[in-house]
């Protein structure tokens, strides 16, 4: 009877508190019954406070228990299963994406997104519009251009030298043009030939004509000078060495379009009656190194003598002679062996000073009569054997 009475009291309690519904696993009830020998039974029922609900509850039960128990809670998080084929070839479910998919997503994020070029509308309205200059990126970076300017770009040069290299006139004539106020640099008259200029950046005018930004390239020519020509670049000279290069200069613009013509001149000089090797160039520094006595470049001549040559003559040539107050001595004097096609004797004479008429004075001092004189070598430059 006591058990029946307790059950009836418990059912009436549940019906009386229908407005409060608590989960079964969060409710703790403590039913205390004190049964006495008397006919009346009393129950003391107390309820524990509800436990706070976590924001992201994690199931603490195993998969078998959670599938069996209908009261298990998964929370608000949504899990997406991935169907992956395993190493054994069978399909399986996993909670994380496959490794290949993650790598592909990482590579796609690192790649640069190429901008799509807008399609050109080839309509009549667009054709009438003038073309817009495209802002293309420079071919070389600033660091590359700075490196080129520091290492390879020619530094500013003297104004007289630039005018001579551009073919305006010789260096002395260029200095006269500058002194006479015929040259302007960046809009102002320049009267000092030592002014440093850069033709690629500075605006230079000579007698009202603009100087080309690009200087002509360095040209080096070797000529077998014939007899009767003088080594002068004057325009009034009809039989000048430079007249032999007329065809070369006329075809310059055709072979080298857009490049200014070089102003050629001879390195050193040869007498009118002397033949042989002579260098023609437009490089003033190179010409100065070759022709200056401090370079100690030897020059070899072949002197053809009219008459007989003996040892006394060779000894007199080797002793040297005085020219312009300076005693000049040759480096080598040698009598060449006779040849069947040449009847006159020949002497090889090597000098290094290169003074005016030096070889002719040496032969004359030895009481010999000079028939012909030819230069066959200047330093390391030599005429071919068939010409020498």
Coordinates of C-alpha atoms in Angstrom, one line a residue:
X1 CA 0.0 0.0 0.0
X2 CA 2.9 2.4 0.7
X3 CA 4.3 1.8 -2.8
X4 CA 1.0 2.5 -4.4
X5 CA 0.6 5.7 -2.4
X6 CA 4.1 6.9 -3.4
X7 CA 3.4 6.3 -7.1
X8 CA 0.1 8.2 -6.9
X9 CA 1.8 11.1 -5.2
X10 CA 4.6 11.2 -7.8
X11 CA 2.1 11.2 -10.7
X12 CA 0.1 14.0 -9.2
X13 CA 3.3 16.0 -8.8
X14 CA 4.2 15.6 -12.5
X15 CA 0.7 16.7 -13.6
X16 CA 0.9 19.7 -11.4
X17 CA 4.2 21.0 -12.9
X18 CA 3.3 20.5 -16.6
X19 CA 4.6 24.0 -17.5
X20 CA 8.3 23.0 -16.7
X21 CA 9.9 20.5 -19.1
X22 CA 13.5 19.5 -18.3
X23 CA 15.6 17.0 -20.1
X24 CA 15.9 13.7 -18.5
X25 CA 19.6 13.5 -18.3
X26 CA 19.9 17.0 -16.6
X27 CA 17.3 16.5 -13.9
X28 CA 18.3 15.1 -10.6
X29 CA 15.6 14.2 -8.2
X30 CA 15.9 13.2 -4.7
X31 CA 13.0 11.5 -3.3
X32 CA 13.1 10.9 0.4
X33 CA 10.3 8.9 1.9
X34 CA 9.8 8.4 5.5
X35 CA 7.6 5.4 6.1
X36 CA 6.3 5.0 9.6
X37 CA 4.1 2.4 11.1
X38 CA 1.3 4.9 10.9
X39 CA -1.1 4.9 8.1
X40 CA 0.0 8.3 6.8
X41 CA 3.1 8.6 4.4
X42 CA 5.0 11.9 3.8
X43 CA 7.5 12.7 0.8
X44 CA 10.2 15.3 0.8
X45 CA 11.1 16.1 -3.0
X46 CA 13.7 18.7 -3.9
X47 CA 15.0 19.8 -7.4
X48 CA 18.6 20.7 -8.1
X49 CA 19.2 23.9 -10.2
X50 CA 19.7 23.3 -14.0
X51 CA 23.3 23.1 -15.2
X52 CA 24.2 26.0 -17.7
X53 CA 24.2 24.9 -21.4
X54 CA 27.7 25.2 -23.1
X55 CA 27.9 27.2 -26.3
X56 CA 29.5 24.4 -28.3
X57 CA 28.7 21.2 -26.6
X58 CA 31.0 18.3 -27.5
X59 CA 29.5 14.8 -27.2
X60 CA 31.3 12.8 -24.6
X61 CA 29.7 9.5 -25.4
X62 CA 31.0 7.1 -28.0
X63 CA 29.5 6.7 -31.5
X64 CA 27.8 3.4 -30.4
X65 CA 26.2 5.0 -27.4
X66 CA 25.1 8.1 -29.2
X67 CA 23.5 6.1 -32.0
X68 CA 21.6 3.9 -29.5
X69 CA 20.5 6.6 -27.1
X70 CA 17.7 8.9 -28.5
X71 CA 18.5 11.6 -26.0
X72 CA 22.1 12.4 -27.3
X73 CA 22.7 16.0 -28.5
X74 CA 25.0 16.9 -31.4
X75 CA 24.7 20.6 -30.9
X76 CA 24.4 23.3 -33.6
X77 CA 27.5 22.5 -35.6
X78 CA 26.9 20.9 -39.0
X79 CA 29.4 18.2 -40.1
X80 CA 29.8 17.5 -43.9
X81 CA 31.2 14.0 -44.6
X82 CA 33.7 13.5 -47.4
X83 CA 33.5 10.4 -49.5
X84 CA 37.1 9.4 -50.2
X85 CA 38.5 6.3 -51.9
X86 CA 41.1 4.8 -49.7
X87 CA 44.3 3.1 -50.5
X88 CA 42.6 -0.2 -50.6
X89 CA 40.2 1.0 -53.3
X90 CA 37.1 1.1 -51.2
X91 CA 35.0 4.3 -50.5
X92 CA 34.9 5.6 -47.0
X93 CA 33.6 8.6 -45.1
X94 CA 35.8 11.1 -43.3
X95 CA 35.2 14.4 -41.6
X96 CA 38.2 16.4 -43.1
X97 CA 38.8 17.2 -46.8
X98 CA 41.3 15.1 -48.7
X99 CA 44.9 16.2 -48.9
X100 CA 44.9 16.7 -52.7
X101 CA 42.0 19.1 -52.4
X102 CA 43.7 21.2 -49.7
X103 CA 46.9 21.4 -51.8
X104 CA 45.0 22.5 -54.9
X105 CA 43.2 25.2 -52.9
X106 CA 46.6 26.5 -51.5
X107 CA 48.1 26.6 -55.0
X108 CA 45.2 28.5 -56.4
X109 CA 45.4 31.2 -53.7
X110 CA 49.1 31.8 -54.4
X111 CA 48.8 32.2 -58.1
X112 CA 48.4 35.7 -59.4
X113 CA 45.1 36.6 -60.9
X114 CA 45.4 37.7 -64.5
X115 CA 43.4 40.6 -65.4
X116 CA 41.2 40.1 -68.3
X117 CA 41.8 42.5 -71.2
X118 CA 38.7 44.4 -72.2
X119 CA 37.4 43.6 -75.6
X120 CA 37.9 46.2 -78.2
X121 CA 34.8 47.5 -79.7
X122 CA 35.5 47.8 -83.4
X123 CA 32.8 50.3 -84.2
X124 CA 32.7 53.3 -86.4
X125 CA 32.7 55.6 -83.3
X126 CA 35.9 54.0 -81.9
X127 CA 37.6 54.2 -85.3
X128 CA 37.1 57.9 -85.5
X129 CA 38.8 58.4 -82.1
X130 CA 42.5 59.0 -82.1
X131 CA 44.6 56.2 -80.8
X132 CA 45.5 56.4 -77.1
X133 CA 49.1 55.9 -76.2
X134 CA 49.4 52.7 -74.1
X135 CA 51.3 53.1 -70.8
X136 CA 53.5 50.1 -71.3
X137 CA 56.0 49.1 -68.7
X138 CA 59.6 50.0 -69.4
X139 CA 61.7 47.4 -71.0
X140 CA 64.3 47.5 -68.3
X141 CA 64.0 48.3 -64.6
X142 CA 65.4 51.4 -62.9
X143 CA 68.1 49.4 -61.2
X144 CA 69.2 47.9 -64.6
X145 CA 69.3 51.4 -66.2
X146 CA 71.2 52.8 -63.3
X147 CA 73.8 50.0 -63.5
X148 CA 74.2 50.6 -67.3
X149 CA 74.6 54.3 -66.8
X150 CA 77.3 53.8 -64.1
X151 CA 79.2 51.0 -65.8
X152 CA 78.8 51.4 -69.5
X153 CA 77.5 54.8 -70.3
X154 CA 80.2 57.2 -71.5
X155 CA 80.8 60.1 -69.1
X156 CA 80.3 63.7 -70.3
X157 CA 83.1 64.9 -72.6
X158 CA 84.6 68.2 -73.5
X159 CA 82.5 70.3 -76.0
X160 CA 85.4 70.6 -78.5
X161 CA 85.9 66.9 -78.4
X162 CA 82.3 66.2 -78.9
X163 CA 82.1 68.5 -81.9
X164 CA 85.2 66.9 -83.5
X165 CA 83.8 63.4 -82.9
X166 CA 80.5 64.4 -84.4
X167 CA 82.2 65.4 -87.6
X168 CA 81.6 69.1 -87.4
X169 CA 85.3 70.1 -87.8
X170 CA 88.7 69.3 -86.4
X171 CA 89.4 69.9 -82.7
X172 CA 91.2 73.1 -83.4
X173 CA 88.5 74.4 -85.8
X174 CA 85.8 73.4 -83.2
X175 CA 87.6 75.4 -80.6
X176 CA 87.5 78.4 -82.9
X177 CA 83.8 77.9 -83.5
X178 CA 83.2 77.9 -79.7
X179 CA 85.3 81.0 -79.1
X180 CA 83.4 82.9 -81.9
X181 CA 80.1 82.1 -80.2
X182 CA 78.8 79.8 -82.9
X183 CA 77.9 77.0 -80.5
X184 CA 75.0 77.0 -78.0
X185 CA 74.3 74.4 -75.3
X186 CA 70.8 74.1 -73.9
X187 CA 69.8 77.5 -75.3
X188 CA 72.8 79.6 -74.1
X189 CA 76.0 80.5 -75.9
X190 CA 79.0 78.5 -74.7
X191 CA 82.5 80.1 -75.1
X192 CA 84.6 77.5 -73.2
X193 CA 85.7 74.4 -75.1
X194 CA 86.3 72.6 -71.8
X195 CA 82.6 72.5 -70.9
X196 CA 81.5 69.0 -70.2
X197 CA 78.4 68.0 -72.2
X198 CA 76.5 64.8 -73.0
X199 CA 75.1 64.8 -76.6
X200 CA 72.3 62.3 -75.5
X201 CA 70.9 64.8 -72.9
X202 CA 72.2 68.2 -73.8
X203 CA 70.8 70.2 -76.8
X204 CA 73.7 71.5 -78.8
X205 CA 73.5 73.8 -81.9
X206 CA 76.3 74.7 -84.2
X207 CA 75.7 77.5 -86.6
X208 CA 71.9 77.0 -86.2
X209 CA 72.1 73.3 -86.9
X210 CA 71.1 70.7 -84.2
X211 CA 73.9 68.3 -83.3
X212 CA 72.8 64.6 -83.4
X213 CA 72.1 62.9 -80.1
X214 CA 74.0 59.8 -81.2
X215 CA 77.7 60.1 -81.9
X216 CA 79.1 58.2 -84.9
X217 CA 80.7 54.9 -84.0
X218 CA 84.4 54.4 -83.8
X219 CA 85.9 53.5 -87.2
X220 CA 89.4 52.1 -87.7
X221 CA 90.8 51.6 -91.3
X222 CA 94.2 50.6 -92.6
X223 CA 95.3 52.0 -96.0
X224 CA 98.1 51.2 -98.3
X225 CA 98.9 54.7 -99.3
X226 CA 99.9 55.2 -102.9
X227 CA 102.5 57.5 -104.1
X228 CA 101.6 61.1 -104.9
X229 CA 98.8 61.5 -102.2
X230 CA 99.1 63.8 -99.2
X231 CA 97.9 63.1 -95.7
X232 CA 95.6 66.1 -95.4
X233 CA 91.8 66.3 -94.8
X234 CA 91.4 69.7 -96.4
X235 CA 88.6 70.0 -98.9
X236 CA 90.7 72.1 -101.3
X237 CA 93.2 69.2 -101.7
X238 CA 92.4 67.3 -104.9
X239 CA 94.8 64.4 -104.4
X240 CA 94.3 63.8 -100.7
X241 CA 94.3 60.4 -98.9
X242 CA 90.7 61.2 -97.7
X243 CA 89.5 61.3 -101.4
X244 CA 90.1 57.6 -101.5
X245 CA 87.2 57.1 -99.1
X246 CA 84.6 59.0 -101.1
X247 CA 82.7 55.9 -102.1
X248 CA 82.9 54.6 -98.5
X249 CA 81.3 57.8 -97.2
X250 CA 78.7 58.1 -99.9
X251 CA 77.4 54.6 -99.1
X252 CA 77.4 55.2 -95.3
X253 CA 73.8 56.3 -95.0
X254 CA 72.6 53.3 -97.0
X255 CA 74.6 50.8 -95.0
X256 CA 74.1 52.5 -91.7
X257 CA 70.7 54.2 -91.6
X258 CA 70.1 56.6 -88.8
X259 CA 73.8 56.7 -87.7
X260 CA 75.7 60.0 -88.3
X261 CA 78.7 59.9 -90.6
X262 CA 82.1 59.8 -88.9
X263 CA 84.8 62.4 -89.6
X264 CA 87.9 60.5 -90.6
X265 CA 91.5 61.6 -90.3
X266 CA 94.9 60.0 -90.6
X267 CA 97.0 58.9 -87.7
X268 CA 100.3 60.6 -88.3
X269 CA 101.5 61.4 -91.8
X270 CA 103.5 60.1 -94.7
X271 CA 105.4 62.2 -97.3
X272 CA 104.0 62.6 -100.8
X273 CA 106.6 60.3 -102.2
X274 CA 106.4 57.7 -99.3
X275 CA 104.0 54.7 -99.7
X276 CA 102.8 52.1 -97.3
X277 CA 100.7 51.6 -94.2
X278 CA 98.7 54.5 -92.7
X279 CA 95.8 54.3 -90.2
X280 CA 92.6 56.2 -90.8
X281 CA 90.1 56.6 -87.9
X282 CA 87.8 59.0 -86.1
X283 CA 89.1 58.1 -82.6
X284 CA 91.2 61.0 -81.3
X285 CA 92.4 59.1 -78.2
X286 CA 93.5 56.1 -80.2
X287 CA 95.3 58.4 -82.7
X288 CA 97.2 60.2 -79.9
X289 CA 98.3 56.9 -78.4
X290 CA 99.7 55.6 -81.7
X291 CA 101.4 58.8 -82.9
X292 CA 102.8 60.2 -79.6
X293 CA 106.5 59.3 -78.9
X294 CA 105.7 58.3 -75.4
X295 CA 103.9 55.2 -76.7
X296 CA 107.3 53.8 -78.0
X297 CA 105.6 52.1 -80.9
X298 CA 108.2 51.0 -83.5
X299 CA 107.7 51.7 -87.2
X300 CA 109.3 49.6 -89.9
X301 CA 110.3 50.9 -93.3
X302 CA 111.7 49.3 -96.4
X303 CA 114.1 51.7 -98.2
X304 CA 115.0 50.9 -101.8
X305 CA 118.5 52.3 -102.7
X306 CA 119.9 53.3 -106.0
X307 CA 123.4 52.0 -106.2
X308 CA 125.5 49.6 -104.1
X309 CA 125.2 49.3 -100.3
X310 CA 128.2 48.1 -98.3
X311 CA 128.8 47.6 -94.6
X312 CA 130.2 51.1 -94.2
X313 CA 126.8 52.5 -95.2
X314 CA 124.9 50.2 -92.9
X315 CA 127.2 51.3 -90.0
X316 CA 126.6 55.0 -90.8
X317 CA 122.8 54.5 -90.7
X318 CA 123.0 52.6 -87.4
X319 CA 125.0 55.4 -85.8
X320 CA 122.1 57.8 -86.4
X321 CA 121.9 61.5 -87.2
X322 CA 120.8 64.8 -85.6
X323 CA 117.2 66.0 -86.5
X324 CA 115.9 69.2 -85.1
X325 CA 118.7 69.3 -82.5
X326 CA 117.9 65.7 -81.3
X327 CA 120.2 62.7 -82.1
X328 CA 118.0 60.0 -83.6
X329 CA 119.3 56.4 -83.6
X330 CA 117.4 53.6 -85.4
X331 CA 116.5 50.4 -83.5
X332 CA 117.4 48.0 -86.4
X333 CA 119.3 48.3 -89.7
X334 CA 119.3 45.2 -91.9
X335 CA 120.2 44.6 -95.6
X336 CA 117.6 42.4 -97.1
X337 CA 118.6 39.5 -99.4
X338 CA 118.2 40.2 -103.1
X339 CA 115.2 39.0 -105.0
X340 CA 115.0 38.1 -108.7
X341 CA 112.2 40.5 -109.5
X342 CA 113.9 43.4 -107.6
X343 CA 117.2 44.6 -108.9
X344 CA 117.9 47.3 -106.4
X345 CA 119.1 46.6 -102.9
X346 CA 116.7 47.1 -100.0
X347 CA 117.3 48.0 -96.4
X348 CA 115.0 47.4 -93.4
X349 CA 115.1 50.3 -91.0
X350 CA 113.1 50.2 -87.7
X351 CA 112.6 53.5 -85.7
X352 CA 110.5 54.4 -82.7
X353 CA 110.6 58.2 -82.5
X354 CA 109.0 58.8 -85.8
X355 CA 110.3 62.3 -86.3
X356 CA 109.7 64.2 -89.6
X357 CA 111.8 62.8 -92.5
X358 CA 113.7 60.7 -90.0
X359 CA 114.4 57.7 -92.3
X360 CA 115.2 59.9 -95.3
X361 CA 117.7 61.8 -93.2
X362 CA 119.3 58.6 -92.0
X363 CA 119.8 57.3 -95.6
X364 CA 121.1 60.7 -96.7
X365 CA 123.6 60.9 -93.8
X366 CA 125.0 57.5 -95.0
X367 CA 125.7 59.0 -98.5
X368 CA 123.1 56.8 -100.2
X369 CA 120.5 57.8 -102.8
X370 CA 117.0 56.8 -101.8
X371 CA 114.9 55.4 -104.7
X372 CA 111.7 54.5 -102.9
X373 CA 110.5 54.3 -99.3
X374 CA 107.6 52.3 -97.9
X375 CA 106.2 51.8 -94.4
X376 CA 105.1 48.2 -93.7
X377 CA 104.4 48.2 -90.0
X378 CA 103.2 50.4 -87.1
X379 CA 103.5 48.6 -83.8
X380 CA 101.4 45.5 -84.2
X381 CA 99.7 46.6 -87.4
X382 CA 101.4 45.2 -90.5
X383 CA 100.6 45.2 -94.2
X384 CA 100.0 41.9 -95.8
X385 CA 103.0 40.2 -97.3
X386 CA 101.8 40.6 -100.9
X387 CA 101.6 44.4 -100.3
X388 CA 104.7 44.8 -98.2

